Short mmCIF file of C-alpha atoms in Angstrom, two decimals:
data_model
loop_
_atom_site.label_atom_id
_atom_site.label_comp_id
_atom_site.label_asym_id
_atom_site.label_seq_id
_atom_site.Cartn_x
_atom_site.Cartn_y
_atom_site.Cartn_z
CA UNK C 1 -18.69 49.63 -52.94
CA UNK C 2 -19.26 49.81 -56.81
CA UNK C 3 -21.54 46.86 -58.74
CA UNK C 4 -18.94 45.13 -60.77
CA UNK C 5 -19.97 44.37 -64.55
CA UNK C 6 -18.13 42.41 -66.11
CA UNK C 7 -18.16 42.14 -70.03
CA UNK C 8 -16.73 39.63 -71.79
CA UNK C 9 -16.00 40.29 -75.72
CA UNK C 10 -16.27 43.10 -77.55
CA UNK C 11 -18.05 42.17 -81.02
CA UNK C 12 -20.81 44.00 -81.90
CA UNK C 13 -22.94 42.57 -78.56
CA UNK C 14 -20.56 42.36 -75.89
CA UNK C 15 -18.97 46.53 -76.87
CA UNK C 16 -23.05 47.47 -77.29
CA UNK C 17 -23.47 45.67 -73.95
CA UNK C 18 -20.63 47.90 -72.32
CA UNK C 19 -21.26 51.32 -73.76
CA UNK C 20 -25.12 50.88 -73.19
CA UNK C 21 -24.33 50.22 -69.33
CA UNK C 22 -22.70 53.09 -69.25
CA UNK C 23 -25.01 55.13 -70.26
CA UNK C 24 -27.53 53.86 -68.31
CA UNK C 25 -25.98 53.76 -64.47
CA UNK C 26 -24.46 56.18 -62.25
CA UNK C 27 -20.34 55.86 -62.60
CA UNK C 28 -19.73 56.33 -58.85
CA UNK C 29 -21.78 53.37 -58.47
CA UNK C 30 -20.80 50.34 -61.02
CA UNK C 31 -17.47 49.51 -62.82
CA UNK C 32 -17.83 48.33 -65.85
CA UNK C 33 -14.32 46.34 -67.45
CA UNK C 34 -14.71 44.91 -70.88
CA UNK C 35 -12.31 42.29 -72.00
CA UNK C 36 -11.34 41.59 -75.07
CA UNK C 37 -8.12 40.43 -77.11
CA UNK C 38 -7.82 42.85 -79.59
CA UNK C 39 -7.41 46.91 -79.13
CA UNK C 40 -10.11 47.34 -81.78
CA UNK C 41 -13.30 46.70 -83.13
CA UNK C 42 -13.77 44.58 -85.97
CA UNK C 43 -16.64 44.82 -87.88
CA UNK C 44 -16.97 40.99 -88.25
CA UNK C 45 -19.71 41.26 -91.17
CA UNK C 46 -17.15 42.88 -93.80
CA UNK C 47 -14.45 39.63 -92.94
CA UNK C 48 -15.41 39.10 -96.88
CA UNK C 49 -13.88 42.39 -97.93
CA UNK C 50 -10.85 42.15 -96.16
CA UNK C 51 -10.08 39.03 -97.93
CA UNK C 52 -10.25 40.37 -101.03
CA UNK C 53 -7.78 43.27 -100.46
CA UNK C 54 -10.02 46.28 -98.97
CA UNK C 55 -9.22 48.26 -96.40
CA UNK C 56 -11.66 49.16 -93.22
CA UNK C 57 -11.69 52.13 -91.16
CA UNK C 58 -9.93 51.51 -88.08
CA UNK C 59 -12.32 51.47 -84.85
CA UNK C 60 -10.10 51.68 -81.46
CA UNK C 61 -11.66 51.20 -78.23
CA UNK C 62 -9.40 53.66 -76.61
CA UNK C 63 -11.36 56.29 -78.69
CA UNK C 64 -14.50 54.22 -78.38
CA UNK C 65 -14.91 53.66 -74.86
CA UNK C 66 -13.07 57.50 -73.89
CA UNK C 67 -15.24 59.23 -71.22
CA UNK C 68 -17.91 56.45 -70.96
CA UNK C 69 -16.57 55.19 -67.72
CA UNK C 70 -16.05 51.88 -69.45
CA UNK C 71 -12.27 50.30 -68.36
CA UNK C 72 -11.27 48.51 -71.30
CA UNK C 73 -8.97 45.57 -70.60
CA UNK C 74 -6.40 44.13 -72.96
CA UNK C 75 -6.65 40.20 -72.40
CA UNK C 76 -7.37 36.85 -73.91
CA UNK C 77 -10.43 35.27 -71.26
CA UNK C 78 -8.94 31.40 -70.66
CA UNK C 79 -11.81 30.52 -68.25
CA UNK C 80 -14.98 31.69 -66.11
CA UNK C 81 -15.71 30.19 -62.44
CA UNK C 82 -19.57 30.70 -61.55
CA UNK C 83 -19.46 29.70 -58.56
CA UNK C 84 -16.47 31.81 -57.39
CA UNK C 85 -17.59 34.44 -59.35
CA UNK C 86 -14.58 35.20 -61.15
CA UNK C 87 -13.13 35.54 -64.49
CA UNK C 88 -9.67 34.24 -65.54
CA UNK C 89 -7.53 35.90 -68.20
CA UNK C 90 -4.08 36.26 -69.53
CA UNK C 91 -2.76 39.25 -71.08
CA UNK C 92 0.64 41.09 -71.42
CA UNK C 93 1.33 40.98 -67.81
CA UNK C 94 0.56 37.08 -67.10
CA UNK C 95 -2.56 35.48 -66.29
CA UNK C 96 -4.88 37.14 -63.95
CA UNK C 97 -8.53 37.00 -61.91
CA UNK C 98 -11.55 39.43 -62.56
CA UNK C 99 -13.84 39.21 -59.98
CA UNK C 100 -17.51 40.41 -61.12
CA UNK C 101 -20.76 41.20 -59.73
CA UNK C 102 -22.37 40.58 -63.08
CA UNK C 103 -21.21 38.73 -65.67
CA UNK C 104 -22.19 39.17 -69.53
CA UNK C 105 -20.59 36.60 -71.58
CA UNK C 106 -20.55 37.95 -75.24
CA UNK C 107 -18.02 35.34 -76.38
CA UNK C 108 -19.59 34.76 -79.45
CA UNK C 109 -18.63 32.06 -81.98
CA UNK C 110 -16.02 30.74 -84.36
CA UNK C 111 -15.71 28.85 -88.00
CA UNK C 112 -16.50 25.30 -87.22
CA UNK C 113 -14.83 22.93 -88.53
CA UNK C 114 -17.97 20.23 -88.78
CA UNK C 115 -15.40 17.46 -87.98
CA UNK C 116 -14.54 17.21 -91.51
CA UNK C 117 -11.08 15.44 -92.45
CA UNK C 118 -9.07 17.91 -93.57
CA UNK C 119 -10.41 21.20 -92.70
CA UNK C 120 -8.59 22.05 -90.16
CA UNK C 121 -5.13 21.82 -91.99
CA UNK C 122 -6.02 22.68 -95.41
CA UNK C 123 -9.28 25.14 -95.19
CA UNK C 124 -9.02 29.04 -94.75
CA UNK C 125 -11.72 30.64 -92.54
CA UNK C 126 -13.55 34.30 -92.40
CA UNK C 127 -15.27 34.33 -89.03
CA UNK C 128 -12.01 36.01 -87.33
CA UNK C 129 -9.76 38.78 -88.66
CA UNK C 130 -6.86 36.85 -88.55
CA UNK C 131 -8.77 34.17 -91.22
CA UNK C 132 -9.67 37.24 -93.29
CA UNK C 133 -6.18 38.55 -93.10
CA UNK C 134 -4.98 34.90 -94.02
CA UNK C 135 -7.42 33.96 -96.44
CA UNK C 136 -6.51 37.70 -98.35
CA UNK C 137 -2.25 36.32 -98.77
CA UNK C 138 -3.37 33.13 -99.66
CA UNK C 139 -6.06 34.88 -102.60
CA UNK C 140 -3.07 37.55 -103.68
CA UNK C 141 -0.48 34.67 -104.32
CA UNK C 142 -2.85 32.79 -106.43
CA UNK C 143 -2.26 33.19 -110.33
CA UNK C 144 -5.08 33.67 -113.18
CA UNK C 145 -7.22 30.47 -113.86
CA UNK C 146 -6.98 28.88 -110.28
CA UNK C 147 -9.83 27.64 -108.28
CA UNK C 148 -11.15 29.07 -105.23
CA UNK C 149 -13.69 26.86 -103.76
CA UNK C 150 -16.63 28.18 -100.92
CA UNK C 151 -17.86 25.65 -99.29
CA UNK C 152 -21.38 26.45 -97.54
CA UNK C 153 -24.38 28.08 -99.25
CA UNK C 154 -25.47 30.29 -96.35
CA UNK C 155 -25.31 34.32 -96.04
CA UNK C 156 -21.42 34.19 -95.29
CA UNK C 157 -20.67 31.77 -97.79
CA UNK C 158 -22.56 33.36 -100.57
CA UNK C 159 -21.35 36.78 -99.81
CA UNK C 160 -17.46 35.16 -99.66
CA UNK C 161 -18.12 33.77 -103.18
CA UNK C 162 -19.55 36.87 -104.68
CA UNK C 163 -17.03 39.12 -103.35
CA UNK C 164 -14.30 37.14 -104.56
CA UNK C 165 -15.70 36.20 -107.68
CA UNK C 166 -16.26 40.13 -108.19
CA UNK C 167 -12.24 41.20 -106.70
CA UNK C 168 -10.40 38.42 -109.27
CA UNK C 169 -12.19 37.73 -111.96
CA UNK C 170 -9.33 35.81 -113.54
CA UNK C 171 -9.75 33.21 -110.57
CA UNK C 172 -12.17 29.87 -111.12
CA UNK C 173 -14.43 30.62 -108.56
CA UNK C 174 -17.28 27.85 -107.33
CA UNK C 175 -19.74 27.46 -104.34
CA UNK C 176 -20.33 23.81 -102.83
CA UNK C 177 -23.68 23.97 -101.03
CA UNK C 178 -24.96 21.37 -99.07
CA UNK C 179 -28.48 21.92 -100.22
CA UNK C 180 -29.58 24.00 -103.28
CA UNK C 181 -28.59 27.38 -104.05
CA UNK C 182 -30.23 29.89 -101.65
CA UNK C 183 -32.88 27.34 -101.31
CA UNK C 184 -34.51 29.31 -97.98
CA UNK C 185 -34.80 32.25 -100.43
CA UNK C 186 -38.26 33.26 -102.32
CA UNK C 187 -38.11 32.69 -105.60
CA UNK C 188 -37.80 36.41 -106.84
CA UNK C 189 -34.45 36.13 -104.58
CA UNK C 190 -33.23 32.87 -105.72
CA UNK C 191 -34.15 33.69 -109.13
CA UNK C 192 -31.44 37.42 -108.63
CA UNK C 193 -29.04 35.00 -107.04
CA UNK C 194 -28.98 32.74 -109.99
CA UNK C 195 -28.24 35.94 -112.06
CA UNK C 196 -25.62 37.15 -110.27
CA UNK C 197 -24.00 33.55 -110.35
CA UNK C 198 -24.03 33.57 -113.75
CA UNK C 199 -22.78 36.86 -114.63
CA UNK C 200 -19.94 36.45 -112.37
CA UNK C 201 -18.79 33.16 -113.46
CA UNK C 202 -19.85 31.58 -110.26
CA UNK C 203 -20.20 27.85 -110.73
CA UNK C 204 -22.66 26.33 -107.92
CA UNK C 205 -22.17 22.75 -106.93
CA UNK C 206 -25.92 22.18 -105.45
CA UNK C 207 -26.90 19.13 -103.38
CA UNK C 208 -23.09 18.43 -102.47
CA UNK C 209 -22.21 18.32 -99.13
CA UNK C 210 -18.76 18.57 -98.47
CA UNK C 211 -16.87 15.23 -96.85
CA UNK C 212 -12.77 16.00 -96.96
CA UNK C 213 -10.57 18.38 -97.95
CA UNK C 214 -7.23 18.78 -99.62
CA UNK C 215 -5.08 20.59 -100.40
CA UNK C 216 -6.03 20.96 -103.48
CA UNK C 217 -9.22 19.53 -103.88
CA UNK C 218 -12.43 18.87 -102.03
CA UNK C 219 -14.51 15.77 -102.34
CA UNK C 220 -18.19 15.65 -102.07
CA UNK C 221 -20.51 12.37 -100.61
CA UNK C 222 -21.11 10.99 -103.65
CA UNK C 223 -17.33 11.10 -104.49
CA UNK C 224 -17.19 14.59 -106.89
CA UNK C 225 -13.86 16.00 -106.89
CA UNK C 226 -13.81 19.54 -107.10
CA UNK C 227 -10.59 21.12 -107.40
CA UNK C 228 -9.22 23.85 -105.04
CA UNK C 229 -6.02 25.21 -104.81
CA UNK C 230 -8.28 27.77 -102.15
CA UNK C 231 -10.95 26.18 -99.97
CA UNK C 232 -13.13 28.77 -98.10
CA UNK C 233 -15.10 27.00 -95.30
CA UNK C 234 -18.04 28.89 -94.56
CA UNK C 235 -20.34 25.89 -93.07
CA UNK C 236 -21.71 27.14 -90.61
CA UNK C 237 -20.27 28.70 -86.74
CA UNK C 238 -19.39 27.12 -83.61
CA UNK C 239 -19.45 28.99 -80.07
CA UNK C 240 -16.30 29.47 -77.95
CA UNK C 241 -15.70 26.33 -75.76
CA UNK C 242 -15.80 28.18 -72.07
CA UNK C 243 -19.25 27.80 -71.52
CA UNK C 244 -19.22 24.59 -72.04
CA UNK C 245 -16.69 24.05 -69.12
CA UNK C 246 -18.74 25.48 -66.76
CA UNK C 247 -21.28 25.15 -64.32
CA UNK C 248 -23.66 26.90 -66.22
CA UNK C 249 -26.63 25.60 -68.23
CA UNK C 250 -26.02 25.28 -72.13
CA UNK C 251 -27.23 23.48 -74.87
CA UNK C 252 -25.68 20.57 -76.62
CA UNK C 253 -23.77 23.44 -78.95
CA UNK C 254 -22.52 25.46 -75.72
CA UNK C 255 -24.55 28.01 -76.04
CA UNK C 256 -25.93 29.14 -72.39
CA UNK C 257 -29.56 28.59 -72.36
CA UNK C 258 -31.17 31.98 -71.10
CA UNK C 259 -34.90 32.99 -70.34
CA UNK C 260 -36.34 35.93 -72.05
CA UNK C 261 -34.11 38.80 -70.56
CA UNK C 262 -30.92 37.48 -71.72
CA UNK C 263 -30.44 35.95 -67.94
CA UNK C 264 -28.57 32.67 -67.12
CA UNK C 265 -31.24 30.09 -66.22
CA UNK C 266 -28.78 29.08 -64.20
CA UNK C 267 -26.61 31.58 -63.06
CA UNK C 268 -28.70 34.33 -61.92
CA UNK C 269 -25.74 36.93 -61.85
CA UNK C 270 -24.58 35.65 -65.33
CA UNK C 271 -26.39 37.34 -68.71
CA UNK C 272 -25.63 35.85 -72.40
CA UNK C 273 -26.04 37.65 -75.37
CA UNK C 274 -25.25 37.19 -79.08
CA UNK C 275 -24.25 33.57 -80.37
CA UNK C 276 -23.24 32.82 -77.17
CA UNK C 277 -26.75 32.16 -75.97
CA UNK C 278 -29.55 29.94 -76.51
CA UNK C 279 -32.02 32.71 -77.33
CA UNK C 280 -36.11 32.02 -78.11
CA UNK C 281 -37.67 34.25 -81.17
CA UNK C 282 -41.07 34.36 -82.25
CA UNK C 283 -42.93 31.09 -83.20
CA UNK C 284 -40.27 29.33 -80.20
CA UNK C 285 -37.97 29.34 -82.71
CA UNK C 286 -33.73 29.72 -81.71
CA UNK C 287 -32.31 32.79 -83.13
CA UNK C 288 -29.87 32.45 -85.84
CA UNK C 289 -26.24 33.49 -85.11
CA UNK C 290 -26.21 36.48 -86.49
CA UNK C 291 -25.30 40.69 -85.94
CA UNK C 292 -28.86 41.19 -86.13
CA UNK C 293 -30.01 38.42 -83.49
CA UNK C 294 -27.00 39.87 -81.44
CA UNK C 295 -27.65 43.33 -81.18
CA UNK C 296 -31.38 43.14 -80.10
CA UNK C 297 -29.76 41.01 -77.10
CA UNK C 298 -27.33 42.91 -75.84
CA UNK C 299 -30.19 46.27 -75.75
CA UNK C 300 -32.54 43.99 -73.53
CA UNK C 301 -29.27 42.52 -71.32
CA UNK C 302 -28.35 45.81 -70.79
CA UNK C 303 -31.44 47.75 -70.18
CA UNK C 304 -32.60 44.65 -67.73
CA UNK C 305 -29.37 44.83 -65.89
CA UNK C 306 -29.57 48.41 -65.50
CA UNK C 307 -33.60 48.25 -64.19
CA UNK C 308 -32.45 45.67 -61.73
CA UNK C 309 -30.10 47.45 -60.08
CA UNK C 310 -32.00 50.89 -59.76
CA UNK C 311 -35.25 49.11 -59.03
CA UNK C 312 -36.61 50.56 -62.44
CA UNK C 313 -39.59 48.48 -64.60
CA UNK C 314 -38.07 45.77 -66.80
CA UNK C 315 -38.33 45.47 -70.35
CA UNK C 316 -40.28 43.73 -72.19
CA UNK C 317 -38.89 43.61 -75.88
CA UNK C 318 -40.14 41.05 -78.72
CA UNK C 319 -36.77 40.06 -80.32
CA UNK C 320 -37.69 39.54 -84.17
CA UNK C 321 -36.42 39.65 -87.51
CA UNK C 322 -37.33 42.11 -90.75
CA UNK C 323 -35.26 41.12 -93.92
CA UNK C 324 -32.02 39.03 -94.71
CA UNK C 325 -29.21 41.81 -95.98
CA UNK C 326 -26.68 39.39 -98.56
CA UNK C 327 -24.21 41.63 -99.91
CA UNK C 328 -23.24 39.94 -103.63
CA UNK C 329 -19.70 41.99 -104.62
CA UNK C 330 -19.70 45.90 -103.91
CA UNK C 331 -22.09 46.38 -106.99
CA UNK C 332 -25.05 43.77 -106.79
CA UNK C 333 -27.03 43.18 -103.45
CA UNK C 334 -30.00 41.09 -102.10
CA UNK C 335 -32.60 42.18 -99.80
CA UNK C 336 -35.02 39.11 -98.64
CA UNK C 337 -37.91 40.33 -96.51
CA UNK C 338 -39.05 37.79 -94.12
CA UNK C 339 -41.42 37.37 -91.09
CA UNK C 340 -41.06 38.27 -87.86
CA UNK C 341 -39.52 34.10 -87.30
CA UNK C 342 -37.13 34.51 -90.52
CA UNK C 343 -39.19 32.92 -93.39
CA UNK C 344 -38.64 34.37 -96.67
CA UNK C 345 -42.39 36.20 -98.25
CA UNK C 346 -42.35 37.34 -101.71
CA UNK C 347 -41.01 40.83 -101.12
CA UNK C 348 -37.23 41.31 -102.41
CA UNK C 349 -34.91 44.17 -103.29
CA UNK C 350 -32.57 43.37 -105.33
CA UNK C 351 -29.52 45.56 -107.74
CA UNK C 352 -27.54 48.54 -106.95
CA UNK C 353 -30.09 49.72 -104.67
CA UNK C 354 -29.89 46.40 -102.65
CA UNK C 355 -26.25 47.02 -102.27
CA UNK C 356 -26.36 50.57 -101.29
CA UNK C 357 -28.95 48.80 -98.77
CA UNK C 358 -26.69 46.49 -96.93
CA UNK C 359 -24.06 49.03 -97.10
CA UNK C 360 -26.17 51.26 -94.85
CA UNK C 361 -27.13 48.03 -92.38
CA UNK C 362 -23.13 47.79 -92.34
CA UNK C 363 -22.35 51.35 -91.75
CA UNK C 364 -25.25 51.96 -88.95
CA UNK C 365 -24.42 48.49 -87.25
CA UNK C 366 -20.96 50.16 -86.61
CA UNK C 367 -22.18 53.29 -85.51
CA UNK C 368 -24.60 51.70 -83.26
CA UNK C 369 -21.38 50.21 -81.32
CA UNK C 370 -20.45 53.62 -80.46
CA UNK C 371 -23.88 54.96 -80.09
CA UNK C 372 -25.11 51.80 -78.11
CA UNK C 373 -28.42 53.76 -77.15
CA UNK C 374 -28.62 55.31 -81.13
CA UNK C 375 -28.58 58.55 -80.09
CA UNK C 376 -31.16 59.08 -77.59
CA UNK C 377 -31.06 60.95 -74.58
CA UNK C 378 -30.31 59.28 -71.65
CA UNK C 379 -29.89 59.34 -67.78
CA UNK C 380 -27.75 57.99 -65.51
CA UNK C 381 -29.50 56.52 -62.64
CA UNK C 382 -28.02 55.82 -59.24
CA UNK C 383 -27.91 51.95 -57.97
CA UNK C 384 -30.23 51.02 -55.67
CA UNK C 385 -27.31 49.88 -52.74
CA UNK C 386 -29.55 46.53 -51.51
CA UNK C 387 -30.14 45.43 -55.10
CA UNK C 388 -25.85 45.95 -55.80
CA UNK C 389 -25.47 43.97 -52.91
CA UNK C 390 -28.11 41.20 -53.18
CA UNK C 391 -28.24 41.82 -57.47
CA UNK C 392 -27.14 38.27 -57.75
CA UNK C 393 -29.39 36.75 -55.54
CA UNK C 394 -32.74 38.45 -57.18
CA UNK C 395 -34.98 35.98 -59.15
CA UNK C 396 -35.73 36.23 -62.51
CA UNK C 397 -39.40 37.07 -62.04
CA UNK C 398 -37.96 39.97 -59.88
#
């Protein structure tokens, strides 16, 4: 009988997670499924662009995932049962089970809301396509002098701001952050984001956090009124809610609390990658949600999966961080080198060439979803038939 893997999502971790399998065990010996709502991939860290009016290349699975061995299936996941070891989903034919062997849960994460009053019903989101796509006939409706407010001073809000700012620059745009403006940033990089504010038209409300929004306004703790006939919420990301309803060990967030190869502390036969787990960096520090936290997980769930089922050596891969990539409109950019635990050093690049930068992160994250081992050779190795069988069952010091 074949090892089943399942894979659930298909951002950049989960379809990494899927195509990597493949290419690393026999296809007579595992099936690998990977669900996901939506026939394509969507290159989640451009959500800013497609707001303002551009246009991606289309990514399909179908041509993705053709000849990889990799079963993509067409469904919306509604619920996960450890214990039974099954997977339950709805798509165009009714709801359905998925039993699985192996379980990676690639889920991700969503806006979040922060339990502000108001958000919900009057704030537009970019975490999802759908937001972008919403957020992009709200922006085209709005006439010349109207305000478009971003509230949330991290990488996605400043990058939302910026691109906006840069695609209607007859719009009022302004940035509500709830500390001061790019604050974790060295001061070579705050002092280029300051610059870029200013020749955009940017205006940055520092030091204001956010307490209710309108519909045409949002109000700040100390009682500011900042006007908004667009409010952008950017504050920060919350992970989907199935976790949490299971028997499975997560955090006080949801996210499923893992050891060092991306394995369920819990849940032997369950792996969690990308925001959707409770991941340790250097220093014992959490890694950020982010595409480049993500990626490195999904390489290490794969290739562990993969060495436990063909009795190969495990890897041991130190997950750590390089530079922050900030896109600021298509023509300005910020680089901000950090340490291996994500603190900003003096080092920045900055200008066109900082743009031209990111653009190549964006371009080669992409690729890297359809090259999930980046182009290396690779062999298919045969599952070891008493590890498929007992895989769930093996220990993590295995």
């Amino acid at each position: 009988m074949q090892h089943r893997i399942v894979v659930l999502g298909a951002g950049y971790t989960g379809a990494v997670a899927a195509g990597r399998l493949a290419k690393r065990l026999h296809r007579e010996d595992v099936a690998i499924t990977l669900v996901n709502a939506e026939p394509d991939f969507v290159e989640r860290v451009r959500m800013h662009q497609v707001a303002t009016g551009q246009d991606l290349k289309p990514r399909p699975f179908s041509e993705m995932f053709a000849g990889t061995g990799v079963d993509v299936r067409l469904a919306q996941v509604t619920g996960v049962d450890v214990d039974r070891k099954t997977v339950a989903v709805i798509d165009a034919n009714g709801e359905g089970q998925l039993p699985y062997d192996t379980l990676v849960y690639a889920l991700g994460s969503r806006w979040n809301a922060q339990g502000v009053p108001g958000t919900a019903e009057h704030a537009q989101e970019i975490a999802s396509r759908p937001g972008a796509l919403r957020l992009r006939e709200r922006l085209a409706r709005l006439d010349a002098g109207q305000s478009v407010v971003v509230v949330g001073g991290g990488l996605t809000g400043l990058e939302a701001a910026t691109e906006i700012a840069e695609a209607r620059p007859d719009l009022d745009v302004a940035l509500a952050a709830r500390d001061g403006l790019g604050d974790w940033l060295s001061p070579k990089g705050r002092e280029h984001l300051r610059k870029v504010f200013g020749k955009l038209g940017i205006t940055a409300y520092e030091h204001a956090a956010v307490t209710g929004v309108e519909a045409d306004r949002v109000t700040t703790a100390d009682g500011t009124a900042i006007p908004a006939a667009v409010t952008v919420w950017t504050a920060g990301f919350a992970v989907h809610p199935i976790a949490k309803a299971t028997a499975l060990e997560v955090t006080g967030s949801g996210q499923i609390v893992v050891d060092g190869t991306m394995r369920s502390v819990s849940h032997p036969d369950v792996y969690a990658i990308g925001d959707a787990a409770m991941v340790m960096g250097p220093g014992d520090k959490p890694l950020r949600m982010s595409c480049a936290s993500g990626t490195p997980t999904a390489w290490q769930a794969a290739d562990v999966i993969a060495a436990r089922l063909t009795g190969g050596k495990l890897p041991n891969v130190s997950i750590r961080y390089f530079n922050q990539c900030i896109s600021l409109g298509r023509k300005e950019g910020l680089i901000q080198y950090v340490t291996a635990d994500d603190r900003a050093v003096q080092a920045v690049l900055t200008g066109r060439l900082a743009a031209v930068y990111k653009e190549l992160i964006c371009k080669s994250a992409a690729w890297g979803v359809a090259n999930p081992t980046l182009g290396l050779p690779t062999r298919r190795r045969r599952v070891t038939r008493e590890r498929a069988a007992a895989g769930s069952a093996v220990k993590a010091s295995a």
